[in-house]
PDB file of C-alpha atoms in Angstrom:
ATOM      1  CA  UNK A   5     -11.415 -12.504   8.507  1.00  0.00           C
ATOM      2  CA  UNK A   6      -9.809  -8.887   8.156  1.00  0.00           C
ATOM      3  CA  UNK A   7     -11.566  -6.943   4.510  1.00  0.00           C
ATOM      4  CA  UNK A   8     -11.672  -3.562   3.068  1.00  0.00           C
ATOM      5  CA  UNK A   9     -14.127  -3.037   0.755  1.00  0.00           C
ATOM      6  CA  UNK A  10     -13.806   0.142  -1.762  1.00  0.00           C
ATOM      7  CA  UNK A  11     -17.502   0.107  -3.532  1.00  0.00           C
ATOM      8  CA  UNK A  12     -16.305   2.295  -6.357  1.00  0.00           C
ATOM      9  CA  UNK A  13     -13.715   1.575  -8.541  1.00  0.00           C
ATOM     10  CA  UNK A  14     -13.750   4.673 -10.976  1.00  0.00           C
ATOM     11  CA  UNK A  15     -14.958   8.333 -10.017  1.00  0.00           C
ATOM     12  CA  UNK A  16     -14.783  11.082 -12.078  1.00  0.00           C
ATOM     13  CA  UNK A  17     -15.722  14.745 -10.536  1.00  0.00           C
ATOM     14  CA  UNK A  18     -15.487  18.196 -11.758  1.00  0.00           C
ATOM     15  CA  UNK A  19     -12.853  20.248 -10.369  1.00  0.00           C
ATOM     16  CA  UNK A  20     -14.102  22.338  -7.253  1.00  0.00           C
ATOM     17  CA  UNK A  21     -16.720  19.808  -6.666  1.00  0.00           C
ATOM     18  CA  UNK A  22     -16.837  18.114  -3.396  1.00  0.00           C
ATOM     19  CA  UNK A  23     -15.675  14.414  -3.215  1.00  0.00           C
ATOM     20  CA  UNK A  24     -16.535  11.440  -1.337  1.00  0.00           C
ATOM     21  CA  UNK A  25     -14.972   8.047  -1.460  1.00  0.00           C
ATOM     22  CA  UNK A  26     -16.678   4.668   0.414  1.00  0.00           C
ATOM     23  CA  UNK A  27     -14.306   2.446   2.358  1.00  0.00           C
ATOM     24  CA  UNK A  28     -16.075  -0.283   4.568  1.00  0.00           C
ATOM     25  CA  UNK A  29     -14.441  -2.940   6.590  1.00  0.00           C
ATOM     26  CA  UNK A  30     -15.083  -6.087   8.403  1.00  0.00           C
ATOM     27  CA  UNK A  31     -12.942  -6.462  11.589  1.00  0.00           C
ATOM     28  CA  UNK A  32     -13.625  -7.743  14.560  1.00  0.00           C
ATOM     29  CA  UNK A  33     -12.215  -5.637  17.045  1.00  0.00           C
ATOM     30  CA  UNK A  34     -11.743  -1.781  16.612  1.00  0.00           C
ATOM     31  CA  UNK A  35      -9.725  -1.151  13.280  1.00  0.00           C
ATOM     32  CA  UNK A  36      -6.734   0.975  13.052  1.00  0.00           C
ATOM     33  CA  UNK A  37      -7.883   2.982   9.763  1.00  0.00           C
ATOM     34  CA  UNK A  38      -5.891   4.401   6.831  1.00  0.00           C
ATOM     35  CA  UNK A  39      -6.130   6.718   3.238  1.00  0.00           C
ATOM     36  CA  UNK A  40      -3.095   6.296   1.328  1.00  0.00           C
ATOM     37  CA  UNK A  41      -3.091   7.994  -2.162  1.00  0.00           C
ATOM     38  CA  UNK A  42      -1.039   6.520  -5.267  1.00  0.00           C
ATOM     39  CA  UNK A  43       0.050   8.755  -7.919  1.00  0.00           C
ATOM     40  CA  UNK A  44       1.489   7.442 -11.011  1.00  0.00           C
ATOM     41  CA  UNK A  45       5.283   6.421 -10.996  1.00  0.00           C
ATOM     42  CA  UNK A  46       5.207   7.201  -6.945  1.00  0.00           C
ATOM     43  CA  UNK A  47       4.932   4.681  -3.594  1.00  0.00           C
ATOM     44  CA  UNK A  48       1.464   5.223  -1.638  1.00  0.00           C
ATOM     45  CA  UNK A  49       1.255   8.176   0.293  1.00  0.00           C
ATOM     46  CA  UNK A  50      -0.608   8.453   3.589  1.00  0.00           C
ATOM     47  CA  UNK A  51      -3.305  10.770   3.572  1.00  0.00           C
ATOM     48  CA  UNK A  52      -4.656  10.204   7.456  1.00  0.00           C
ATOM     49  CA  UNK A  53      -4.986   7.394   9.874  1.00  0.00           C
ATOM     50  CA  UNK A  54      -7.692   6.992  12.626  1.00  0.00           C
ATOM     51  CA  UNK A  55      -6.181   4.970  15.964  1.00  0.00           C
ATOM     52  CA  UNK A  56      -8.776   6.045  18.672  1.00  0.00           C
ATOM     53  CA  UNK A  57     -11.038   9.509  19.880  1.00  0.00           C
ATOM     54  CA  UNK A  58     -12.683  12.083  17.473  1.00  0.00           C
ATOM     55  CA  UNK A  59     -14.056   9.608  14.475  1.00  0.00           C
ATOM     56  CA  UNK A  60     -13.295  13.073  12.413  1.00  0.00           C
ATOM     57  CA  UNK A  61      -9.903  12.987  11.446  1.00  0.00           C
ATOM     58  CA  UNK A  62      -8.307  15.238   9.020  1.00  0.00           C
ATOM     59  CA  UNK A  63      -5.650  14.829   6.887  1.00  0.00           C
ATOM     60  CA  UNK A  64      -2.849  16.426   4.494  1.00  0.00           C
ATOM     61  CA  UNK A  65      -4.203  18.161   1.212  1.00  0.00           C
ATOM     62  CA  UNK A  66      -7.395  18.995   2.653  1.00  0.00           C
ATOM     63  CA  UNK A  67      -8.505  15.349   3.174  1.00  0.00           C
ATOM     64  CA  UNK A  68     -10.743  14.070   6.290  1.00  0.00           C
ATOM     65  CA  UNK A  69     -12.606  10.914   6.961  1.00  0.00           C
ATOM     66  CA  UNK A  70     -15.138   9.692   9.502  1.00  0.00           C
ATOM     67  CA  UNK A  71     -14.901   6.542  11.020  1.00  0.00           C
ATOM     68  CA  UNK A  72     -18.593   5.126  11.379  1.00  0.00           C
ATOM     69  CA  UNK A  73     -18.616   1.830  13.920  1.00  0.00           C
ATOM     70  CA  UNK A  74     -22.377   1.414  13.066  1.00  0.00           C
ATOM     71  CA  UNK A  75     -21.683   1.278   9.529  1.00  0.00           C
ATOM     72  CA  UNK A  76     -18.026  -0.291   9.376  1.00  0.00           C
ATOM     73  CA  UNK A  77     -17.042   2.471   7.212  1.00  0.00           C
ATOM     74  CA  UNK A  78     -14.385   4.826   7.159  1.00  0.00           C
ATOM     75  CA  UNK A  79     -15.190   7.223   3.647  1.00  0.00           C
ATOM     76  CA  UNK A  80     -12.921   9.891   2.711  1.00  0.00           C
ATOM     77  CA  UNK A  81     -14.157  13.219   1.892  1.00  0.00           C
ATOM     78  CA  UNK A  82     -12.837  16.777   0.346  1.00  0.00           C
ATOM     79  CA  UNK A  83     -15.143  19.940   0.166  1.00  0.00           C
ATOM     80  CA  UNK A  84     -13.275  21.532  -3.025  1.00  0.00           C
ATOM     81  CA  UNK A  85     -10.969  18.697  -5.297  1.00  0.00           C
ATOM     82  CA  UNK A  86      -8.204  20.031  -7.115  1.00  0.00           C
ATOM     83  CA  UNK A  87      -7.143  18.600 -10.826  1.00  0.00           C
ATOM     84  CA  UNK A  88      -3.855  17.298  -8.883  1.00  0.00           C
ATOM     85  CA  UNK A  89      -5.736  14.855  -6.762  1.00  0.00           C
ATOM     86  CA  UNK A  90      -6.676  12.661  -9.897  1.00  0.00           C
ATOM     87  CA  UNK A  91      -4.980   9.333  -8.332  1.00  0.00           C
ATOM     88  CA  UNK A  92      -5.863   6.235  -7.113  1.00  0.00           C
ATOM     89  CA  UNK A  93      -7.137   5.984  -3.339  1.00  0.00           C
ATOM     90  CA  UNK A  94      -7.042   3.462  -0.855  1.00  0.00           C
ATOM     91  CA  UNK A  95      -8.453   2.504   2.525  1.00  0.00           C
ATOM     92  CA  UNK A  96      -6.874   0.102   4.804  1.00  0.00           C
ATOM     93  CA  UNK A  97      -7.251  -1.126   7.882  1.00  0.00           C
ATOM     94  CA  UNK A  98      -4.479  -2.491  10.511  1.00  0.00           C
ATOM     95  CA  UNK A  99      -4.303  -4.448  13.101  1.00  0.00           C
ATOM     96  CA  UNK A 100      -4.016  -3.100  16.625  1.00  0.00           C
ATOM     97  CA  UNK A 101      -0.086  -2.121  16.324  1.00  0.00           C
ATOM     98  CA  UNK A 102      -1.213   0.304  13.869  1.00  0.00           C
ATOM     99  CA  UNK A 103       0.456  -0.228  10.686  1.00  0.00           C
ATOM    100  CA  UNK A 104       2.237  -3.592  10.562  1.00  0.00           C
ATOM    101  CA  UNK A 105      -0.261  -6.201   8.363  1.00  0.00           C
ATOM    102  CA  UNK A 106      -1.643  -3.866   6.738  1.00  0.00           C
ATOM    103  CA  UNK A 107      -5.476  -5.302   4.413  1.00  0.00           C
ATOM    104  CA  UNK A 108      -5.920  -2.774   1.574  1.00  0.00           C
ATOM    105  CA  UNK A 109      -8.957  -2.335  -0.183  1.00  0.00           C
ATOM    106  CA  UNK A 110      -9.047  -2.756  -4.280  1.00  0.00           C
ATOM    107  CA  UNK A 111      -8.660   0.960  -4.790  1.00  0.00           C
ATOM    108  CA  UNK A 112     -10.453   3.977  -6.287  1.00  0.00           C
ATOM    109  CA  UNK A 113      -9.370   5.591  -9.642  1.00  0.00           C
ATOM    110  CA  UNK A 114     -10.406   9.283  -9.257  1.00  0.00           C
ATOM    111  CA  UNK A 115     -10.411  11.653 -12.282  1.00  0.00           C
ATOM    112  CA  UNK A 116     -10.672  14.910 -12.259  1.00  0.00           C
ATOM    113  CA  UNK A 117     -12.570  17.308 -15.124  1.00  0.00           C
ATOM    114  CA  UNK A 118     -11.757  20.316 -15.859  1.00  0.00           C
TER     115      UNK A 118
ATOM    116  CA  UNK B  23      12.078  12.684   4.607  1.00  0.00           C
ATOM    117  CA  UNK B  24      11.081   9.043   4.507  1.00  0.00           C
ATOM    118  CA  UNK B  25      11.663   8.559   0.593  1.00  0.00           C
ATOM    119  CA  UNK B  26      11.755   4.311  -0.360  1.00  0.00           C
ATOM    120  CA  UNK B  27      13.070   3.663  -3.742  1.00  0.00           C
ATOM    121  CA  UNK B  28      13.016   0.697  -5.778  1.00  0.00           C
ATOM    122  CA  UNK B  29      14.829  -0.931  -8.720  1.00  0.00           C
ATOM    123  CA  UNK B  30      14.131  -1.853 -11.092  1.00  0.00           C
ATOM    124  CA  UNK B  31      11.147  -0.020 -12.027  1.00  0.00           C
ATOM    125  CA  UNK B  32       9.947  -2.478 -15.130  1.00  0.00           C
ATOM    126  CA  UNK B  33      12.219  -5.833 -15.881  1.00  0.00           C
ATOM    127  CA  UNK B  34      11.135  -8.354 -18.577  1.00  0.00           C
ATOM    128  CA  UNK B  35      12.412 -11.901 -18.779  1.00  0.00           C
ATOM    129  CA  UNK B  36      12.375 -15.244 -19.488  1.00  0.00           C
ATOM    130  CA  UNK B  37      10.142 -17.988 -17.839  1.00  0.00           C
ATOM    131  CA  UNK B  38      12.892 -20.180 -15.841  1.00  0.00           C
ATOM    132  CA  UNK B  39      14.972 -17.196 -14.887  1.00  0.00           C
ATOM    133  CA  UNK B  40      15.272 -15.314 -12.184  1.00  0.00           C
ATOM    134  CA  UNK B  41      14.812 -11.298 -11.128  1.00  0.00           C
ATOM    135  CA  UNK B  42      15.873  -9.732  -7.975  1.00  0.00           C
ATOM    136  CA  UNK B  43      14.591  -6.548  -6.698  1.00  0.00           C
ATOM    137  CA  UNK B  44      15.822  -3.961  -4.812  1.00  0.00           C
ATOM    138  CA  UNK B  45      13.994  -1.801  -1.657  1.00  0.00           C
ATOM    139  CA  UNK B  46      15.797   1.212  -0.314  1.00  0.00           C
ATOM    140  CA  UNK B  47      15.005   3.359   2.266  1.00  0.00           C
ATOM    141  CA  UNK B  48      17.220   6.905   1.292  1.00  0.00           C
ATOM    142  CA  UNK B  49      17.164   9.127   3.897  1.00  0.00           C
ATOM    143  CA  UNK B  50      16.334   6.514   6.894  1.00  0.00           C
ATOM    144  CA  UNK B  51      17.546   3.058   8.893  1.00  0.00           C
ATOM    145  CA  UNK B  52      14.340   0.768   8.616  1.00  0.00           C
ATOM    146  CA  UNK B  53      14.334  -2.170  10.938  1.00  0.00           C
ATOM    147  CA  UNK B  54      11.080  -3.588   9.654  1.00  0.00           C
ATOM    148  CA  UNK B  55      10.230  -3.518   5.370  1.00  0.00           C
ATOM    149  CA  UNK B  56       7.050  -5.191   4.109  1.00  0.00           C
ATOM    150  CA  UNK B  57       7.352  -6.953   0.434  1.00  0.00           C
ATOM    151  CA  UNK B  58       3.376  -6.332  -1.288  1.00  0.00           C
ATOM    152  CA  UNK B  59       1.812  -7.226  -4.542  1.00  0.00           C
ATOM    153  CA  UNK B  60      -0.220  -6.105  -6.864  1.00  0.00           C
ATOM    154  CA  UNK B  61      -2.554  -7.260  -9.466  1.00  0.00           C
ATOM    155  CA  UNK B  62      -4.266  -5.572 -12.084  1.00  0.00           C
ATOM    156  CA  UNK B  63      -7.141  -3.644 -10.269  1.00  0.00           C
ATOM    157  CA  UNK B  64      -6.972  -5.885  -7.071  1.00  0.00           C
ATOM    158  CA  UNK B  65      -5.555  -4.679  -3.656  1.00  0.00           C
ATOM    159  CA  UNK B  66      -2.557  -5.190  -2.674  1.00  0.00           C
ATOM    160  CA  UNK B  67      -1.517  -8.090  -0.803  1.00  0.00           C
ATOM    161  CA  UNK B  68       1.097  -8.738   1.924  1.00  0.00           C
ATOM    162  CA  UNK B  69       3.707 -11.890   0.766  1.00  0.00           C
ATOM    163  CA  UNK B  70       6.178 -11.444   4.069  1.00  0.00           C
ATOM    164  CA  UNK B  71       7.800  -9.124   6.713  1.00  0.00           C
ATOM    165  CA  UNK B  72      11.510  -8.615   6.618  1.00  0.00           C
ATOM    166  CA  UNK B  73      13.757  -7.543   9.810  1.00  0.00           C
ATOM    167  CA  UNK B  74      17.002  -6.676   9.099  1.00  0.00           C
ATOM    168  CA  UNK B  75      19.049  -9.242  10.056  1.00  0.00           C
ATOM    169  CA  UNK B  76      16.329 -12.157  10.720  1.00  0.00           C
ATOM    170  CA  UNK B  77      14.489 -14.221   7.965  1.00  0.00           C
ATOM    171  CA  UNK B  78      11.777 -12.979   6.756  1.00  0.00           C
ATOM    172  CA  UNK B  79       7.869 -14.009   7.684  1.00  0.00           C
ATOM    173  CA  UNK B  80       5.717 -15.184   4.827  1.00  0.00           C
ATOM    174  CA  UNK B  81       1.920 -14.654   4.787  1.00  0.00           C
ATOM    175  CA  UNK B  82       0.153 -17.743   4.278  1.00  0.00           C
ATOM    176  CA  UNK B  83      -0.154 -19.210   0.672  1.00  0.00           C
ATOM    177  CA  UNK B  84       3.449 -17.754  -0.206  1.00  0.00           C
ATOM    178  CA  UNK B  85       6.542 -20.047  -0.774  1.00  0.00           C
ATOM    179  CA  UNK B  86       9.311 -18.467   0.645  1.00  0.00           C
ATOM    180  CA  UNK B  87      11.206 -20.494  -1.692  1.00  0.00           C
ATOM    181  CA  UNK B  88      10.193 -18.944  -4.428  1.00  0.00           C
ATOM    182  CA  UNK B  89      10.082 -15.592  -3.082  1.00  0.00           C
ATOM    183  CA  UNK B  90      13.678 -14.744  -1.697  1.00  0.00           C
ATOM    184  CA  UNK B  91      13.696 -12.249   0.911  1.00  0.00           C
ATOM    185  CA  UNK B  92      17.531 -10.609   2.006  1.00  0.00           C
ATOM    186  CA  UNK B  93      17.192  -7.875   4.518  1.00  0.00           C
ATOM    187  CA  UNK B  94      20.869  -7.805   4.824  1.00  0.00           C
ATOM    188  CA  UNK B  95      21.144  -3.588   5.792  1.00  0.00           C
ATOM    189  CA  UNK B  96      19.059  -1.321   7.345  1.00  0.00           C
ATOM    190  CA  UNK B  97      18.861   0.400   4.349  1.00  0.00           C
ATOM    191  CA  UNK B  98      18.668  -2.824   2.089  1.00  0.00           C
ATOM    192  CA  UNK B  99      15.675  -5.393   1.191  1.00  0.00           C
ATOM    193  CA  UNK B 100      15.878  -7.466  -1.985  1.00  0.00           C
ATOM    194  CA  UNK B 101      13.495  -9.942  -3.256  1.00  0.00           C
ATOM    195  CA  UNK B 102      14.212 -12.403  -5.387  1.00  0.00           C
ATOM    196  CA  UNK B 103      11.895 -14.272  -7.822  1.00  0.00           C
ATOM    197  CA  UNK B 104      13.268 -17.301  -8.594  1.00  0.00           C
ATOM    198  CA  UNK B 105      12.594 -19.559 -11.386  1.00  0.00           C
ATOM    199  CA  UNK B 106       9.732 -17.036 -12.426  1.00  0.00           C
ATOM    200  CA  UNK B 107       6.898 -18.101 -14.412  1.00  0.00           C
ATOM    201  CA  UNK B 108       4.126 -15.844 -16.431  1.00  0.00           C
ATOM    202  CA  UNK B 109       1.656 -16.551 -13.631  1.00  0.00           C
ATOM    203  CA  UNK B 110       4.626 -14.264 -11.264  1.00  0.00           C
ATOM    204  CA  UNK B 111       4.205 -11.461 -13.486  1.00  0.00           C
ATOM    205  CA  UNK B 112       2.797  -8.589 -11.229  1.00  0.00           C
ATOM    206  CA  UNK B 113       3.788  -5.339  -9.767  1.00  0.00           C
ATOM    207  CA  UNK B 114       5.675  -5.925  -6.411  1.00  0.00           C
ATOM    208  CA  UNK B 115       5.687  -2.575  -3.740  1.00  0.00           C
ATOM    209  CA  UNK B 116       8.143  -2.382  -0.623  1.00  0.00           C
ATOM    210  CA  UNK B 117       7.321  -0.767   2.115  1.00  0.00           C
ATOM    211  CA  UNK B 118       9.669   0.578   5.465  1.00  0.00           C
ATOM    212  CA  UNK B 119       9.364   1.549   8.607  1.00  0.00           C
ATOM    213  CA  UNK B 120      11.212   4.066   9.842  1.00  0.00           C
ATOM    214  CA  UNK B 121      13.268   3.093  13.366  1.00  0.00           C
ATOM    215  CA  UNK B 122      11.571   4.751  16.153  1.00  0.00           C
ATOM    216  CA  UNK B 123       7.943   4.774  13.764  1.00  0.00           C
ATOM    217  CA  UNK B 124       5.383   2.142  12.748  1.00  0.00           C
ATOM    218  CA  UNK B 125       4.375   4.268  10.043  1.00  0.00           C
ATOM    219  CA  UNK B 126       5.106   2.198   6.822  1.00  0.00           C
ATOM    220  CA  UNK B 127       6.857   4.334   3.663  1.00  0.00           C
ATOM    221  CA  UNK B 128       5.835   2.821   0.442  1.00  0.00           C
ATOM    222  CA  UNK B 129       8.294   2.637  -2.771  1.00  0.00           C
ATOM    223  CA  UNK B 130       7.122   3.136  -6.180  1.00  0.00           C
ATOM    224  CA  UNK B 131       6.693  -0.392  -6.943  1.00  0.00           C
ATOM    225  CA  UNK B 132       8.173  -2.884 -10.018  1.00  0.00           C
ATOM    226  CA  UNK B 133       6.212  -4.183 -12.478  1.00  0.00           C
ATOM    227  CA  UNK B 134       7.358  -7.795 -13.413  1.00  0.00           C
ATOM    228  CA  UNK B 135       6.776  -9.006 -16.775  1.00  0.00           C
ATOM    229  CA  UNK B 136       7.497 -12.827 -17.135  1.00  0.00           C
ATOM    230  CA  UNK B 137       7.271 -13.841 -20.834  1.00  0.00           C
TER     231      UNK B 137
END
């Protein structure tokens, strides 16, 4: 059966310090891939998606994410986070169709210091 | 573009009542919207697949029944929880496509507090 597993449930970084959140998945063909991003009071937001081609994909607000088959992970990843990405993050992963039946993972809280 | 809206935003009631809410896509006709919910630090989980015009397909382990889905507009989803009990209570999240995209647009959600 279809998973997403998010490893961390809280992160707190500093602001201007890089960022990486884990997103692995158990699928058994190739996944169709997703980063959405909650804020408070709003609908998810789709950060990036990875269909097919360069396992590198970036994304809006400075977000990429590198889709790993060996590892069955797909983490998310900002050089430089910004107080205004404090949110919760999730993965996802689709199947082939793209984004109908849609399996989200449990979510990461970031917070953001000062 | 693309903005889903939902209403209400919190509603209360009674156990043995029921609470309908609304999914609207603003600014765009979606043929396909997605009813999800959510529990307290969980993921959230499909219930069913509306098409305007067409009943709606329930993921396994969810009685239509009890969930009502209307997708009477393009514009339009409602679901209605009928004869709601404490164990409903839970935050509920719509999601649209956009006609002519896959890409699902996500409404803020409404939490559902059944006392």
């Amino acid at each position: 059966a279809q998973s997403v597993t998010q490893p961390d449930i809280h992160i707190t970084v500093s602001e201007g310090a890089s960022l990486e959140l884990r997103c692995n998945y158990s699928y058994g063909a190739t996944p169709y891939l997703f980063w959405y991003v909650q804020s408070p009071g709003q609908g998810l937001q789709l950060l990036l998606k990875y269909f097919s081609g360069d396992t590198l994909v970036q994304g809006i607000k400075g977000f990429e994410a590198e889709f790993k088959r060996s590892q069955s992970s797909f983490n998310l990843r900002k050089p430089s986070v910004h107080w205004s990405d404090a949110a919760e993050y999730f993965c996802a992963v689709g199947a082939p169709g793209g984004y109908n039946k849609l399996i989200f993972g449990a979510g990461t809280r970031l917070a953001v210091h000062p | 573009g693309a903005v889903v809206s939902q209403h209400p935003s919190r509603v209360i009631c009674k156990s043995g009542t029921s609470v309908k809410i609304e999914c609207r896509s603003l600014d765009f006709q979606a043929t396909t919207m997605f009813w999800y919910r959510q529990f307290p630090k969980q993921s959230l989980m499909l219930m069913a697949t509306s098409n305007e015009g067409s009943k709606a397909t329930y993921e396994q382990g969810v009685e239509k029944d009890k969930f009502l889905i209307n997708h009477a507009s393009l514009t339009l989803s409602t679901l209605t929880v009928t004869s709601a009990h404490p164990e409903d209570s839970s935050f509920y999240i719509c999601s649209a496509n956009r006609q002519g995209s896959d890409e699902q647009f996500f409404g803020p959600g409404t939490r559902l507090t059944v006392l």
